[in-house]
XYZ file of N, CA, C and O in Angstrom:
444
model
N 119.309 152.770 34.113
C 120.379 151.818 34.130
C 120.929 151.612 35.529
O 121.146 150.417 35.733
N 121.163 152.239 36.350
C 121.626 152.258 37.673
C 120.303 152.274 38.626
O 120.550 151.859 39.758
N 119.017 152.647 38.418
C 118.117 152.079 39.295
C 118.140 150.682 39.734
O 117.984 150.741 40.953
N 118.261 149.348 39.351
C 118.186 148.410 39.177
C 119.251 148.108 40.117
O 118.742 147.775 41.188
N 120.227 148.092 40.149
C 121.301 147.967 41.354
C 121.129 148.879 42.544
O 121.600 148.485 43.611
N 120.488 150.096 42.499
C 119.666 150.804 43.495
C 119.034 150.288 44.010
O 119.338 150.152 45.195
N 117.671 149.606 43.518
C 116.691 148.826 44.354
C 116.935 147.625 44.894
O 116.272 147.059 45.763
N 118.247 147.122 44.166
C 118.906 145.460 44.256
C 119.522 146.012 46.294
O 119.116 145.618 47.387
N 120.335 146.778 45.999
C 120.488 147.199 47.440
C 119.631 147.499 48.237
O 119.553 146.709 49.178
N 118.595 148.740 48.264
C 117.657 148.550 49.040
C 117.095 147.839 49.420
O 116.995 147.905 50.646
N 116.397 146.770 48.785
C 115.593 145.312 48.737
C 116.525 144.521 50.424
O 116.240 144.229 51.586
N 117.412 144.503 49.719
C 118.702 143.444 50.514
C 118.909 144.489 52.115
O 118.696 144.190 53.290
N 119.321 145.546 51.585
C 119.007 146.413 53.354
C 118.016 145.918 53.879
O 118.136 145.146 54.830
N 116.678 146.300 53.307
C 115.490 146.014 54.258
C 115.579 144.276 54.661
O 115.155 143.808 55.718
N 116.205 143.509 53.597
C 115.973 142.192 54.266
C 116.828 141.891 55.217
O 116.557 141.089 56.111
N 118.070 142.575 55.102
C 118.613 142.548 56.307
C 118.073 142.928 57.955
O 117.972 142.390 59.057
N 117.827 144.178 57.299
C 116.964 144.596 59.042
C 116.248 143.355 59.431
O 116.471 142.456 60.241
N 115.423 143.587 58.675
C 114.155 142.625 58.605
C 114.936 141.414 59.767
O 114.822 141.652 60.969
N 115.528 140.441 59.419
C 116.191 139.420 59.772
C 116.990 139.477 61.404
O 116.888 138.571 62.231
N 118.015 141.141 61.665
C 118.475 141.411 62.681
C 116.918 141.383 63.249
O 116.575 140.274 63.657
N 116.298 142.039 63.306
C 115.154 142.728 64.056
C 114.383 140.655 64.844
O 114.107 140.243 65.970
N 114.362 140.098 63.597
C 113.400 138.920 63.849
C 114.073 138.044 65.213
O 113.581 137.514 66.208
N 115.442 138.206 64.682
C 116.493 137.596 65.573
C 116.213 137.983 67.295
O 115.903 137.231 68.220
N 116.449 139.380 67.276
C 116.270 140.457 68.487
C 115.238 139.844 68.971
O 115.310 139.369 70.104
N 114.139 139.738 68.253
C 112.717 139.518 68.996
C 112.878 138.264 69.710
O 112.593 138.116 70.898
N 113.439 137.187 68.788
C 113.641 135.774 69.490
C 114.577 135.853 70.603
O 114.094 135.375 71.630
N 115.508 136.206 70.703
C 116.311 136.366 72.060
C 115.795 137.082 72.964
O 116.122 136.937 74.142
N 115.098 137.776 72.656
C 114.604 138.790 73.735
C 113.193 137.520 74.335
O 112.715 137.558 75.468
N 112.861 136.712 73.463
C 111.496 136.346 73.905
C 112.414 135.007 74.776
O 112.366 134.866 75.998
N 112.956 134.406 74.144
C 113.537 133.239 74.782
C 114.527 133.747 76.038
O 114.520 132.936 76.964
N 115.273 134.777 76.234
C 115.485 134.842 77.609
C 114.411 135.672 78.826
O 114.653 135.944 80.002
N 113.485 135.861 78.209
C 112.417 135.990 78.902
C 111.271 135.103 79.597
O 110.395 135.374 80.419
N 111.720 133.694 78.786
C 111.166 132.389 79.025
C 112.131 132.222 79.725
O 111.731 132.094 80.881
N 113.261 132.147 79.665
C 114.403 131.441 80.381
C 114.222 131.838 82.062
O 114.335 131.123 83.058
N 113.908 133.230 81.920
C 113.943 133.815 82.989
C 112.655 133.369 84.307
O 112.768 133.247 85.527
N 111.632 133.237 83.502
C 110.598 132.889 84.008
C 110.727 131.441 84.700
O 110.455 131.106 85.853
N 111.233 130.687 83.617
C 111.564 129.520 84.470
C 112.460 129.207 85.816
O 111.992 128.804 86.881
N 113.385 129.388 85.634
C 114.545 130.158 86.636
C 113.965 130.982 87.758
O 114.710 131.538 88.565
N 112.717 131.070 87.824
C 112.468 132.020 88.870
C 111.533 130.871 89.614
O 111.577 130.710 90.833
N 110.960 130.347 89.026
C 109.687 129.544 89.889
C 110.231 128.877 91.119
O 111.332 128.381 90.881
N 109.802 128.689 92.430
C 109.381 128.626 93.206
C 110.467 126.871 93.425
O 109.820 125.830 93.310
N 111.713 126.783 93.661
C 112.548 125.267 93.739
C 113.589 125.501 92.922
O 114.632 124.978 93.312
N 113.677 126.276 91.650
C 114.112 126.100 90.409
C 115.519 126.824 90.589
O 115.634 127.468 91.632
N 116.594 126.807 89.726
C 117.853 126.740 89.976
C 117.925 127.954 88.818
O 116.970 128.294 88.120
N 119.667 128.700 88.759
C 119.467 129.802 87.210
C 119.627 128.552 86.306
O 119.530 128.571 85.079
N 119.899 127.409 87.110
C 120.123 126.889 85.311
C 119.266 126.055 84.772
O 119.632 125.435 83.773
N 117.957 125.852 85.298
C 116.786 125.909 84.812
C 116.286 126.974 83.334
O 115.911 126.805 82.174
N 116.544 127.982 84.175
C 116.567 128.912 82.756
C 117.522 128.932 81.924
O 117.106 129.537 80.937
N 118.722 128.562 81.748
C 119.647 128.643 80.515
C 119.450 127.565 80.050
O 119.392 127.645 78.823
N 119.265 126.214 80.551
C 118.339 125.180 80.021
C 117.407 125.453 79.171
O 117.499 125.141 77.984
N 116.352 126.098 79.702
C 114.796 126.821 78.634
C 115.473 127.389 77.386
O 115.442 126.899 76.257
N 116.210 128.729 77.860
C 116.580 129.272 77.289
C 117.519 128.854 76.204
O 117.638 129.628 75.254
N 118.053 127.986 76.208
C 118.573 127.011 75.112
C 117.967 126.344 74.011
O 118.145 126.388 72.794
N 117.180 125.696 74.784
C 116.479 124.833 74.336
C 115.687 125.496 72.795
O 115.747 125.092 71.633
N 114.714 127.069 73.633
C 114.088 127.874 72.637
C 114.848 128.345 71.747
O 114.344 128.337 70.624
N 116.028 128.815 71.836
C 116.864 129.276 71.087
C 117.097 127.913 69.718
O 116.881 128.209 68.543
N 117.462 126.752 70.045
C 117.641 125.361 69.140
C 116.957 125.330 68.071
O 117.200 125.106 66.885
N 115.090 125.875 69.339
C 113.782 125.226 68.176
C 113.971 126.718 66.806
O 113.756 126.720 65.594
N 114.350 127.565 67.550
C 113.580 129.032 67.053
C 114.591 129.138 66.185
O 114.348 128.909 65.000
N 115.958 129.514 66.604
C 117.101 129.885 65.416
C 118.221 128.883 64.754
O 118.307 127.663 64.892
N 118.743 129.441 64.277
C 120.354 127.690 64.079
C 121.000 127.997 64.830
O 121.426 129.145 64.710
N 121.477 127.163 66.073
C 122.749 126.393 66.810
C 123.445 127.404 67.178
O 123.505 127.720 68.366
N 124.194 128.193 66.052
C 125.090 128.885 66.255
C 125.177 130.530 66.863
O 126.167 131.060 67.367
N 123.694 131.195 66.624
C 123.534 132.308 67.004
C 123.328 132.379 68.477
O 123.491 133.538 68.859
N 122.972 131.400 69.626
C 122.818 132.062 70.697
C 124.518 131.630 71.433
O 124.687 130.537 71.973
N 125.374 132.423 71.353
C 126.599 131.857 72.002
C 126.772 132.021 73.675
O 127.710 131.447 74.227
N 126.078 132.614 74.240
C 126.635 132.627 75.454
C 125.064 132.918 76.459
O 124.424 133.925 76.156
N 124.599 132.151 77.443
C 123.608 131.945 77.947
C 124.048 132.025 79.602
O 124.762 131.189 80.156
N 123.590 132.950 80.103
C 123.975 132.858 81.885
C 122.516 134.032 82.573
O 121.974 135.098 82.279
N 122.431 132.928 83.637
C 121.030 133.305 84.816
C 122.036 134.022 85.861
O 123.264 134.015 85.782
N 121.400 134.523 86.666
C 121.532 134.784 88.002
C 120.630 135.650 88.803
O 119.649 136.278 88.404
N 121.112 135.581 89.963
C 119.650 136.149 91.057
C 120.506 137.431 91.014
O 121.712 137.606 90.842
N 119.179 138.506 91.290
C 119.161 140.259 91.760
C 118.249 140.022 92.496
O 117.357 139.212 92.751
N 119.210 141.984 93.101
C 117.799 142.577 93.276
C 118.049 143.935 93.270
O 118.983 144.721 93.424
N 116.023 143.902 92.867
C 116.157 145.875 92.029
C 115.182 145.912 92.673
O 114.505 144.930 92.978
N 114.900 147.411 93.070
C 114.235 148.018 94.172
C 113.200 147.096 95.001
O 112.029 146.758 94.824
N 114.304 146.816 96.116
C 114.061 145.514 96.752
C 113.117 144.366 96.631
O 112.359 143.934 97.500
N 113.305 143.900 95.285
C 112.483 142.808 95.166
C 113.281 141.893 94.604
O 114.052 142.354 93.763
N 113.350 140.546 94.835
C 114.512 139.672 93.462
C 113.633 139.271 92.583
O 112.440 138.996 92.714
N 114.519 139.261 91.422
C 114.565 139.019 90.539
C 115.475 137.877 89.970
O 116.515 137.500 90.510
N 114.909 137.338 88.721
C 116.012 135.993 88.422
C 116.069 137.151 86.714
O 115.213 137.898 86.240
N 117.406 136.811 86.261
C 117.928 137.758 85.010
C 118.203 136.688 84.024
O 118.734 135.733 84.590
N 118.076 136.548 83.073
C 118.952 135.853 81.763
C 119.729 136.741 80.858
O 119.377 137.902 80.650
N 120.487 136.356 80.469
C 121.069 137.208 79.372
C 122.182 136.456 78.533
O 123.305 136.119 78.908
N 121.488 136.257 77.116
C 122.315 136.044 76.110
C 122.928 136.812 75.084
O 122.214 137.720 74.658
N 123.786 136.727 74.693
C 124.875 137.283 74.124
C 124.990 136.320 72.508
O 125.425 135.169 72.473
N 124.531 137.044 71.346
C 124.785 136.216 70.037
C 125.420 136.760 69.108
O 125.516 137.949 69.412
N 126.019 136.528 67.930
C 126.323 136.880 66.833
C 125.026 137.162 66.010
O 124.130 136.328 66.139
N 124.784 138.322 65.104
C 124.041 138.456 64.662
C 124.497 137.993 63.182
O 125.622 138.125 62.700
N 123.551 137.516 62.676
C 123.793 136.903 61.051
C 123.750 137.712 60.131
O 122.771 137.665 59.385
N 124.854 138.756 59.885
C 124.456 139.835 58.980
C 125.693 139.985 57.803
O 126.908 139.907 57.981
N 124.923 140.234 56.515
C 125.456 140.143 55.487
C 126.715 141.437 55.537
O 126.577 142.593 55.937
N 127.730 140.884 55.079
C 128.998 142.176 55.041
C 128.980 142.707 56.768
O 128.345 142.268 57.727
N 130.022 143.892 56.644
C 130.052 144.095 58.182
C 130.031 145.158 58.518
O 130.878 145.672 59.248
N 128.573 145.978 57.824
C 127.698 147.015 58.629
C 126.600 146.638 59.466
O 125.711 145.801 59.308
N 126.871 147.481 60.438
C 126.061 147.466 61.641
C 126.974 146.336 63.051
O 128.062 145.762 63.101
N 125.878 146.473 63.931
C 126.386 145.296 64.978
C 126.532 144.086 65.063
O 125.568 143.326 64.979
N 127.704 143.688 65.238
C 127.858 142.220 65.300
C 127.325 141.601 65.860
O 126.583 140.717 65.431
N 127.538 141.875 67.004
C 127.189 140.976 68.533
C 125.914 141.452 69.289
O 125.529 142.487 68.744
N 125.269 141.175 70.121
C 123.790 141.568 70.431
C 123.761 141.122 71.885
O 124.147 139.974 72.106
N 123.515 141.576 72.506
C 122.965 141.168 74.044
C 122.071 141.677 74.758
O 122.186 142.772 75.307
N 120.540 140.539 74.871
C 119.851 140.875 75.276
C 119.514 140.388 76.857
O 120.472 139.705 77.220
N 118.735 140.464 77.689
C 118.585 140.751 79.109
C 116.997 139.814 79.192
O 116.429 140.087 78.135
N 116.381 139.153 79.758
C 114.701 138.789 80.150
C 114.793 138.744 82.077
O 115.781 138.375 82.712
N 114.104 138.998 82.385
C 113.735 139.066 83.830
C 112.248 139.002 84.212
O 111.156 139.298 83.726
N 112.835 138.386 85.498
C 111.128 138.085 86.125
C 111.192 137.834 87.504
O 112.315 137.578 87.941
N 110.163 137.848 88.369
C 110.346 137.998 89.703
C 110.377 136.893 90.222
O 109.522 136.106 89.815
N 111.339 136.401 91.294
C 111.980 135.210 92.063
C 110.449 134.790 92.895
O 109.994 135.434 93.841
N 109.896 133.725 92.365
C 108.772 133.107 93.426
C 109.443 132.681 94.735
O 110.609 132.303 94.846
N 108.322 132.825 95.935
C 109.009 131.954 97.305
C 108.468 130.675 97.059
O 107.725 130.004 96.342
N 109.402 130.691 98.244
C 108.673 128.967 98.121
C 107.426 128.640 99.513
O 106.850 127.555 99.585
């Protein structure tokens, strides 16, 4: 009698992960595009929050990537161009993390 609402939860956990995790992957992949762009050889950071937008539009809904910003480094003396977005994660009730921020980088071409 109580298995059935047992597995009803489990089911719904795993689809939850499932969903954070898919999310993660897309931000992580799209500011990694973002980044790449943003780095080439003329290109501005906001070239990449451009990209990085854009992928975010095709890939998730509207509302999850909220905050999109490039800028130039540098890590052990080499530059680098950085993206990093910042989203709400779409998660049922309010266990676990809300908010998510992931990082993509890639190395600043010369010109």
């Amino acid at each position: 009698m109580l298995v059935a609402p047992l597995l009803l939860l489990l089911a719904l956990a795993v689809l939850q992960v499932a969903l954070a995790m898919h999310v993660r992957a897309t931000l992580t992949s799209a500011a990694a595009e973002g980044a790449r762009a943003a780095a080439l050889a003329g290109a501005d950071p906001a070239a990449g929050v451009r990209r990085t937008r854009t992928l975010l539009a095709e890939n998730l809904a509207g509302s999850v990537g909220d905050t999109v910003t490039a800028h130039r480094a540098v890590v052990g003396g080499l530059a680098v161009m950085t993206v990093r977005v910042t989203a709400v994660l779409p998660m049922l009730g309010m266990l676990g993390p809300q908010v998510l921020t992931v990082e993509g980088h890639a190395l600043q071409e010369e010109a």
